[in-house]
Short mmCIF file of C-alpha atoms and ligand atoms in Angstrom, two decimals:
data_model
loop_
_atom_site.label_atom_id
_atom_site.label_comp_id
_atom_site.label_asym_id
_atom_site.label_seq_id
_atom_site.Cartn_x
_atom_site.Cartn_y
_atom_site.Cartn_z
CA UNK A 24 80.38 88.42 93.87
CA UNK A 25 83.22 88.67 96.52
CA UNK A 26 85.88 85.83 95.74
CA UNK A 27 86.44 82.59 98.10
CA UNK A 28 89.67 84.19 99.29
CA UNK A 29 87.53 87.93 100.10
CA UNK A 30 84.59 86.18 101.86
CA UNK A 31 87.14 84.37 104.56
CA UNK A 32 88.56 87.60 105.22
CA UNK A 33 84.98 89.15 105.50
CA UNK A 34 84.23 86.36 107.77
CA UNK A 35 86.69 85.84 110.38
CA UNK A 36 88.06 88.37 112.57
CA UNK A 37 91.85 89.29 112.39
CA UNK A 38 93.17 88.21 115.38
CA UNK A 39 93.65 90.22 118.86
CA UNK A 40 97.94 90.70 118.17
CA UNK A 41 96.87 92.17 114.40
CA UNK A 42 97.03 95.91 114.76
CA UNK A 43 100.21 95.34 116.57
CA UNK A 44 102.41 92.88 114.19
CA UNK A 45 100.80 95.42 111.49
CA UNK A 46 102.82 97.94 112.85
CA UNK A 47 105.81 96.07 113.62
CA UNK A 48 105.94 95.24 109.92
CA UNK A 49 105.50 98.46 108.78
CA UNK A 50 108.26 99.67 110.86
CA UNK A 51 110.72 96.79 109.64
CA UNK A 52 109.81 97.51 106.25
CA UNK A 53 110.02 101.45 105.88
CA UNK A 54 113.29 101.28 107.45
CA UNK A 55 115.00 98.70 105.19
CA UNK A 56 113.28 99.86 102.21
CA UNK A 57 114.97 103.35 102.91
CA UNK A 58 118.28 101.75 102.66
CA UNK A 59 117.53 100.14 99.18
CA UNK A 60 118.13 96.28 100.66
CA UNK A 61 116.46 92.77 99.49
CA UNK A 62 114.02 91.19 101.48
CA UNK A 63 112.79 87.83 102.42
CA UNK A 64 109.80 86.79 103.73
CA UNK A 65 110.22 83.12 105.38
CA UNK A 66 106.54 81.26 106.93
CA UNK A 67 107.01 78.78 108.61
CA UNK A 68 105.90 75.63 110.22
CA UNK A 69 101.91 74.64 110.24
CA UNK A 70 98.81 76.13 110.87
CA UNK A 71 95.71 75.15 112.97
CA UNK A 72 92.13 74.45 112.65
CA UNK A 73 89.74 75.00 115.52
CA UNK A 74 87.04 73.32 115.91
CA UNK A 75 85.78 75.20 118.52
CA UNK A 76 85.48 79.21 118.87
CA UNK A 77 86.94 78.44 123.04
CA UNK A 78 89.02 76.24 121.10
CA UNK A 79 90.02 72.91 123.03
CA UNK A 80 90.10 70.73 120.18
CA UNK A 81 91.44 71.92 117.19
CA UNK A 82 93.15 70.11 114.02
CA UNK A 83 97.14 70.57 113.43
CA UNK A 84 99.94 70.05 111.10
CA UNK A 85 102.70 67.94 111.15
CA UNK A 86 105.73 70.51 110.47
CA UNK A 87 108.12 71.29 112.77
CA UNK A 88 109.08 74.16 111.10
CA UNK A 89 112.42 73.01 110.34
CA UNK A 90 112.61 74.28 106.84
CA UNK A 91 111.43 77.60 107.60
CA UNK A 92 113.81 78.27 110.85
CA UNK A 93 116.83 77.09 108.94
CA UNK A 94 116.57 79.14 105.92
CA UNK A 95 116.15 82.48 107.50
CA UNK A 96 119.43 81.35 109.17
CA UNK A 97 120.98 81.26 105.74
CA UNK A 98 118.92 84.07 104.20
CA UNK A 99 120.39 86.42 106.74
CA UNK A 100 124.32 84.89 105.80
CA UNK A 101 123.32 85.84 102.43
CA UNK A 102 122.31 89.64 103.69
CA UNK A 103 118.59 89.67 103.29
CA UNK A 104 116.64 91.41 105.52
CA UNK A 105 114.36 88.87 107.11
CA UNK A 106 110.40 88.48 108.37
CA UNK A 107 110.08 85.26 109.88
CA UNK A 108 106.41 84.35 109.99
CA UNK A 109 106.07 81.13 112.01
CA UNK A 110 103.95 78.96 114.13
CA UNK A 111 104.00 79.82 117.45
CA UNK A 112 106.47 77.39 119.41
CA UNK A 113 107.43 76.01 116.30
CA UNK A 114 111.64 76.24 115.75
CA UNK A 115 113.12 79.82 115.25
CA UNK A 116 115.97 80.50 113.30
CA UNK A 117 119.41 80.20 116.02
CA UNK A 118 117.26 79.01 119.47
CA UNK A 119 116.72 75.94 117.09
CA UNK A 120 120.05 74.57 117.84
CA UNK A 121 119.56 73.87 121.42
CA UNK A 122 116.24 72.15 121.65
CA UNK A 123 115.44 70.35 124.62
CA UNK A 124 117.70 69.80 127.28
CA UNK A 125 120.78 70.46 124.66
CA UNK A 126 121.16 73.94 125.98
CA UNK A 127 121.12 72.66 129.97
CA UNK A 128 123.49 70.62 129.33
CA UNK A 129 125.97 72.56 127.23
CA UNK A 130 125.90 74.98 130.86
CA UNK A 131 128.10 74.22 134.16
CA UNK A 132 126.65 75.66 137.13
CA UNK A 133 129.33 77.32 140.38
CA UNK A 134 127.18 77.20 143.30
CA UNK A 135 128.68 79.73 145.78
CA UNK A 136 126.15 80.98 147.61
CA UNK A 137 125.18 84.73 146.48
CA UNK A 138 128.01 84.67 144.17
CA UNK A 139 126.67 81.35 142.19
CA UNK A 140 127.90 81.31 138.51
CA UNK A 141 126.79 79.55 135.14
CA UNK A 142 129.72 79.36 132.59
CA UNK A 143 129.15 77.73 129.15
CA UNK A 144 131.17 73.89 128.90
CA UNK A 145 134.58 74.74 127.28
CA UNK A 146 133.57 71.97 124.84
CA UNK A 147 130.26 73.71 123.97
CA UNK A 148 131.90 77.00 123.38
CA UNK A 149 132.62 76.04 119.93
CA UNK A 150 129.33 75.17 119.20
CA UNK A 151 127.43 77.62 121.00
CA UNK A 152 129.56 80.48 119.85
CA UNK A 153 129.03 80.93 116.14
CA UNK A 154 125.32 80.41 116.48
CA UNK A 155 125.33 83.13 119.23
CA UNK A 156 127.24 85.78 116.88
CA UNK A 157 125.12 85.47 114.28
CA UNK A 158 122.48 85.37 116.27
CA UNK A 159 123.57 88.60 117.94
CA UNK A 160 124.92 90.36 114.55
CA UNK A 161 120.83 89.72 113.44
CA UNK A 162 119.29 91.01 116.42
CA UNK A 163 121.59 94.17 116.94
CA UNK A 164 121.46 95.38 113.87
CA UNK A 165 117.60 95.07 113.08
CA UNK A 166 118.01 92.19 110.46
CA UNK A 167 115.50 90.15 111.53
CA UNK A 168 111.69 90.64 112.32
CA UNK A 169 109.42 87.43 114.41
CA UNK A 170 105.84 87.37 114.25
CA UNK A 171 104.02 84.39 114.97
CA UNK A 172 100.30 82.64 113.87
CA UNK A 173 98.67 79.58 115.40
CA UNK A 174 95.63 79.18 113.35
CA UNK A 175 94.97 79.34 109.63
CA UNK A 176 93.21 82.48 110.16
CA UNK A 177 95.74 84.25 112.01
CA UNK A 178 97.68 83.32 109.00
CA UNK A 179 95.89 84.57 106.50
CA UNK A 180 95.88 87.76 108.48
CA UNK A 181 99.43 88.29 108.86
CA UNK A 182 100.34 87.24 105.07
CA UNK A 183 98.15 90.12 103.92
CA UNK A 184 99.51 92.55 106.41
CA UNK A 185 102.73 91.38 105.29
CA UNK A 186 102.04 91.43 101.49
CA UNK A 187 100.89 95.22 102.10
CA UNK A 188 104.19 96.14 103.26
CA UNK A 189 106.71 93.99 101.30
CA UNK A 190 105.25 95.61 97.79
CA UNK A 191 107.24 98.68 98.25
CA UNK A 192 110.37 96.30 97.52
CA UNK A 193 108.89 95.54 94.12
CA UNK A 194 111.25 92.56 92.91
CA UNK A 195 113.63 92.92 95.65
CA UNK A 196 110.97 91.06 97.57
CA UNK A 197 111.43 87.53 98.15
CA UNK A 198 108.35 85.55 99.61
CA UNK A 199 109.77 81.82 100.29
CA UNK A 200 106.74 80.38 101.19
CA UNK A 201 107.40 77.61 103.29
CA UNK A 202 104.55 77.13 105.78
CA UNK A 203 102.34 74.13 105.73
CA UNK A 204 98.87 75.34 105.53
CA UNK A 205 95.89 73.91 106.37
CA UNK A 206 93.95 72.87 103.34
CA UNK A 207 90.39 71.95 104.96
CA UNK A 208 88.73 74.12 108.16
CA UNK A 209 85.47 75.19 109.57
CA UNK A 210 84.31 78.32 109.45
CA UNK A 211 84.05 80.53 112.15
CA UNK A 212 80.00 80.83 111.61
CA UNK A 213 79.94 77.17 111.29
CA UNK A 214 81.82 76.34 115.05
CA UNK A 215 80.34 75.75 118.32
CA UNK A 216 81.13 78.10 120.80
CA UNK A 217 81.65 76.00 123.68
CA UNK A 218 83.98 72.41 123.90
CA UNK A 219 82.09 69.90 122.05
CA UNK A 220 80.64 67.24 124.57
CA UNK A 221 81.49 64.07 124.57
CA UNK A 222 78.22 62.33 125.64
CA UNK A 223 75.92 60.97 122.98
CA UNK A 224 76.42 60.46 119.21
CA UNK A 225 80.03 61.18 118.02
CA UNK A 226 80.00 64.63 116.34
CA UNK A 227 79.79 65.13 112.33
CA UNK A 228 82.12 67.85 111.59
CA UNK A 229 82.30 69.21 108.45
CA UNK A 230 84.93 70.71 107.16
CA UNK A 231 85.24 73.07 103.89
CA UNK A 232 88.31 73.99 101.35
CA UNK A 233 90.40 77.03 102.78
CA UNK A 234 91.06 79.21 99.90
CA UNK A 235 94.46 79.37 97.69
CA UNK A 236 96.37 82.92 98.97
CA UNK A 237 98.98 82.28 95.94
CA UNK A 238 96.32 83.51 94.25
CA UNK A 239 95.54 86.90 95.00
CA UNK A 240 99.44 87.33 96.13
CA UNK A 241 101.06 86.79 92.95
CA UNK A 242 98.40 88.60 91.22
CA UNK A 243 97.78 91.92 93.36
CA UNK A 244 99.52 91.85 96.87
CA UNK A 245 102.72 91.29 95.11
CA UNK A 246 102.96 91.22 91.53
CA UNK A 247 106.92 92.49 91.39
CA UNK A 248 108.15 90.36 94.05
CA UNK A 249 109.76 86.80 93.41
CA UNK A 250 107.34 84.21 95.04
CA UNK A 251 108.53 80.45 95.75
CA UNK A 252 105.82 78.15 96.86
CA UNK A 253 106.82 74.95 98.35
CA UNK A 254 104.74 71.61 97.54
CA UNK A 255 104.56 68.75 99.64
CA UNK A 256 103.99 65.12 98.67
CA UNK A 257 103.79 61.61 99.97
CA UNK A 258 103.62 60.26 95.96
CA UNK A 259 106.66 60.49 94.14
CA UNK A 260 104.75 60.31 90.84
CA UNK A 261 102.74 63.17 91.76
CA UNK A 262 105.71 66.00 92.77
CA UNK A 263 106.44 67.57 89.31
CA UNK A 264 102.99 67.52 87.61
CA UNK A 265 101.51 68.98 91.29
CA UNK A 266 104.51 71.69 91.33
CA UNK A 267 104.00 72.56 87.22
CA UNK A 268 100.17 73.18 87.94
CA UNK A 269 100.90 75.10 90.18
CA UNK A 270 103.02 77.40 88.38
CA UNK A 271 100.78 77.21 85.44
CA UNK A 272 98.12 78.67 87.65
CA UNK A 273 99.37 81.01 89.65
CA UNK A 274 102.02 81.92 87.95
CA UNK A 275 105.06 82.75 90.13
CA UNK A 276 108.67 81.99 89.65
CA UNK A 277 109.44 78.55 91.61
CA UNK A 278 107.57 75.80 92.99
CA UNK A 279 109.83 74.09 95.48
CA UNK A 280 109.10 70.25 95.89
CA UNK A 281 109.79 67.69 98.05
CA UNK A 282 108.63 64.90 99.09
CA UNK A 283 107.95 63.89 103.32
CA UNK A 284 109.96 61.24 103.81
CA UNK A 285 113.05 62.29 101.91
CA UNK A 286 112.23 66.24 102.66
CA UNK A 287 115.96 66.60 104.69
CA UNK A 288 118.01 65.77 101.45
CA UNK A 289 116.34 65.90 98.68
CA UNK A 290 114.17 68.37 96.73
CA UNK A 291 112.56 69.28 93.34
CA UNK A 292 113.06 72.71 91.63
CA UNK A 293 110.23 73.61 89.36
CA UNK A 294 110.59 76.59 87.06
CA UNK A 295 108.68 78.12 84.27
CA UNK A 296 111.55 76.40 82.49
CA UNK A 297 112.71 72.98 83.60
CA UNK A 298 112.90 71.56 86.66
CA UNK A 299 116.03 69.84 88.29
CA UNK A 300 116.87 68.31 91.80
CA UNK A 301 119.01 69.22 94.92
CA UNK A 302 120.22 65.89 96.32
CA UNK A 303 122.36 66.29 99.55
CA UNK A 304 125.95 63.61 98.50
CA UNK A 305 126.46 61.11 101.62
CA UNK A 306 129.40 63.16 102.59
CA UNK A 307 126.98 66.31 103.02
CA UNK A 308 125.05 64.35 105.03
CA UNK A 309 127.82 62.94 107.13
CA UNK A 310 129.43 66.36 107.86
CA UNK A 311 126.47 68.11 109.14
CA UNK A 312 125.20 70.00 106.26
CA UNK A 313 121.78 71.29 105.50
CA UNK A 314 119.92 70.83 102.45
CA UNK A 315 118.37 74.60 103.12
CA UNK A 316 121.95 75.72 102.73
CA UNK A 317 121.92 74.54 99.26
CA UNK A 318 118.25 75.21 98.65
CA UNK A 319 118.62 79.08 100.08
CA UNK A 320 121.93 79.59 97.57
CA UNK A 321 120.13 78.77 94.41
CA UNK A 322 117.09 80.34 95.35
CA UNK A 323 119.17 82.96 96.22
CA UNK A 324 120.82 83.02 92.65
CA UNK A 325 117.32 83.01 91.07
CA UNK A 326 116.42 85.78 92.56
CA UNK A 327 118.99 87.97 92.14
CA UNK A 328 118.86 86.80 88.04
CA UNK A 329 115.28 88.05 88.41
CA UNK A 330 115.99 91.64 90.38
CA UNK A 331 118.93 92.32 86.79
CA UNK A 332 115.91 91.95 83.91
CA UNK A 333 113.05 93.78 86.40
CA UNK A 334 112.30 97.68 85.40
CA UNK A 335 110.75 98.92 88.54
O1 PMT B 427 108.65 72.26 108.81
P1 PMT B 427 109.34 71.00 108.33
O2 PMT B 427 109.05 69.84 109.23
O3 PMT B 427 110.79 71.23 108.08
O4 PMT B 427 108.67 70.64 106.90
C1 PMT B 427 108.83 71.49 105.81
C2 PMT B 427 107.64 71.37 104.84
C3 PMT B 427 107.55 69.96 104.32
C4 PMT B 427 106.35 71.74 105.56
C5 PMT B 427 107.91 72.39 103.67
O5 PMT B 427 109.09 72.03 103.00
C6 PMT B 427 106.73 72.39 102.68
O6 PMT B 427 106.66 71.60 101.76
N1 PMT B 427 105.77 73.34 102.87
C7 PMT B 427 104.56 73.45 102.02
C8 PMT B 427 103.60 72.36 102.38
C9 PMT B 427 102.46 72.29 101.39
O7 PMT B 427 102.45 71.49 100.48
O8 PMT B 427 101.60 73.20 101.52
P2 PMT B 427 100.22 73.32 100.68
O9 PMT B 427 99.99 72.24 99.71
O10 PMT B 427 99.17 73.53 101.69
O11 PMT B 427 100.47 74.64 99.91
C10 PMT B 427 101.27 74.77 98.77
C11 PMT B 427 101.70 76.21 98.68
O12 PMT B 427 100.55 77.05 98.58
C12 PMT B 427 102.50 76.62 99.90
O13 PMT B 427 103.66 77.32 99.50
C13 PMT B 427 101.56 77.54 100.65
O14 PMT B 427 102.28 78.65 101.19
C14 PMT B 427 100.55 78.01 99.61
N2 PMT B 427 99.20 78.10 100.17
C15 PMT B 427 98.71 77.10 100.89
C16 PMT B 427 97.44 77.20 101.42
C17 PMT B 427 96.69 78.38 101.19
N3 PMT B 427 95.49 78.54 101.70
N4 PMT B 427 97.19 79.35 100.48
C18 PMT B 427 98.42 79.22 99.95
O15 PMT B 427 98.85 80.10 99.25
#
């Protein structure tokens, strides 16, 4: 009998961008393999649930992405190669910085006719310009790879796709696993096609468990590569045991947790060995820090521990 995990895949169509982000990941990946480097794979932000196949409706996530876009920043300053897998519209590593009308207003704008000019503020140049070199050094030198989902089945897609093609990098593969996806959905055989009406009886939607990936991943997309799994929580009491199960079951190398209030400054590390904390000092907090500058450096660190006792 075909697992949970096969059945959605044997169910729901890959979606219309697939064949093209397959390549694009192929591409990235035979190229940096070739030159022997590590590799991260970063999802980010959430994924959604239609509820209709001409999807008006659908059910979303709360993440900003935040997490996600701010690690790659730091797992490119530590020189991994880096797939950014992310929510569409959802913050991207560098462009993150200027949400809003930040960017606008960090601009001054010369009208003179056909020779108009835009120049950045000399007090924004400082900000703007570290951001833009690393943002450049990524870019021009083929460090970094975008490709975007919306729903949890263009997710699943992708993170198979992506699986295929990280393997090569055996346990120089990092997959940092960072996305929140959707735990409940309807399936595709189970949706209306058109917009549900609103007329008459309020509709009874039913909605079923989407299948664990970590699953199959650990055990056969990836079985070299170091996988960290993040865990969310609103119950303090719940973080550790939730992140040990976890790595009990599908066993992987670190369950990340944290919980949503305090998620900016504080986080769980859960190992097959113990489990300590990251807590961001006031002073961090005051000076502008990130926690995912602290939480990329020791996951950084595990990793590399990892990559010295593999034979591959
Ligand atoms: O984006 P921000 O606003 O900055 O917020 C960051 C975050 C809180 C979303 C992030 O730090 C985080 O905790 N992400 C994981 C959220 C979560 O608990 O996801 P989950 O319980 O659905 O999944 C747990 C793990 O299993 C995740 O690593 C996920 O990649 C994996 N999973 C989930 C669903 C699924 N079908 N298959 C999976 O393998």
């Amino acid at each position: 009998m075909a697992s949970h995990w096969e059945s959605f895949y044997s169910t729901h169509l890959p979606p219309t961008d697939f064949e093209d982000n397959r390549k694009l990941l192929q591409e990235f990946c035979e190229r940096h393999n070739r030159n022997n480097e590590r590799i991260v794979l970063v999802t980010s932000g959430g994924t959604t649930v239609p509820l209709e196949h001409n999807t008006v409706r659908f059910v979303d996530n709360f993440s900003a992405g935040t997490r996600g876009a701010a690690s790659a920043e730091y797992f490119l300053e530590h020189g991994y190669v880096t797939i950014f897998m992310h929510r569409l519209k959802s913050l991207e590593p560098f462009t993150r910085h200027f949400n809003g009308q930040k960017f606008m207003d960090m601009l001054d704008l010369h009208e003179r006719g056909p020779n108009t000019s835009i120049t950045v503020k000399p007090d924004s140049v400082d900000v703007l310009a570290p951001i833009l070199a690393s943002y450049k050094a990524a870019q021009d030198n083929g460090k970094i790879l975008y490709v975007s989902f919306t729903t949890v089945s263009d997710y699943f897609w992708l993170l198979r796709a992506a699986c295929e093609c990280l393997a090569q990098f055996g346990p120089k593969a990092l997959l940092y696993l960072a996305a929140a996806v959707s735990d409940f959905y309807v399936p595709a055989n189970q949706m209306p096609m058109h917009k549900i009406q609103s007329g008459g009886a309020a509709p009874n939607i039913q909605l079923q468990l989407v299948p664990k990936l970590l699953a199959p991943l650990v055990s056969l997309w990836v079985p070299h590569a170091f996988v960290v799994s993040f865990k969310l929580e609103t119950d303090e009491n719940l973080l550790i045991t939730k992140g040990r199960d976890a790595l009990n079951k599908y066993k992987h190398k670190l369950v990340i947790g944290n919980i949503l209030q305090t998620r900016r400054t504080r986080v769980v590390f859960v190992t097959p060995d113990n489990n300590y904390e990251l807590v961001m000092g006031r002073e961090q907090v005051l000076s502008g820090m990130e926690i995912e500058e602290i939480i990329v450096s020791n996951v950084v660190a595990n990793h590399l521990d990892y990559i010295k006792i593999q034979k591959f």
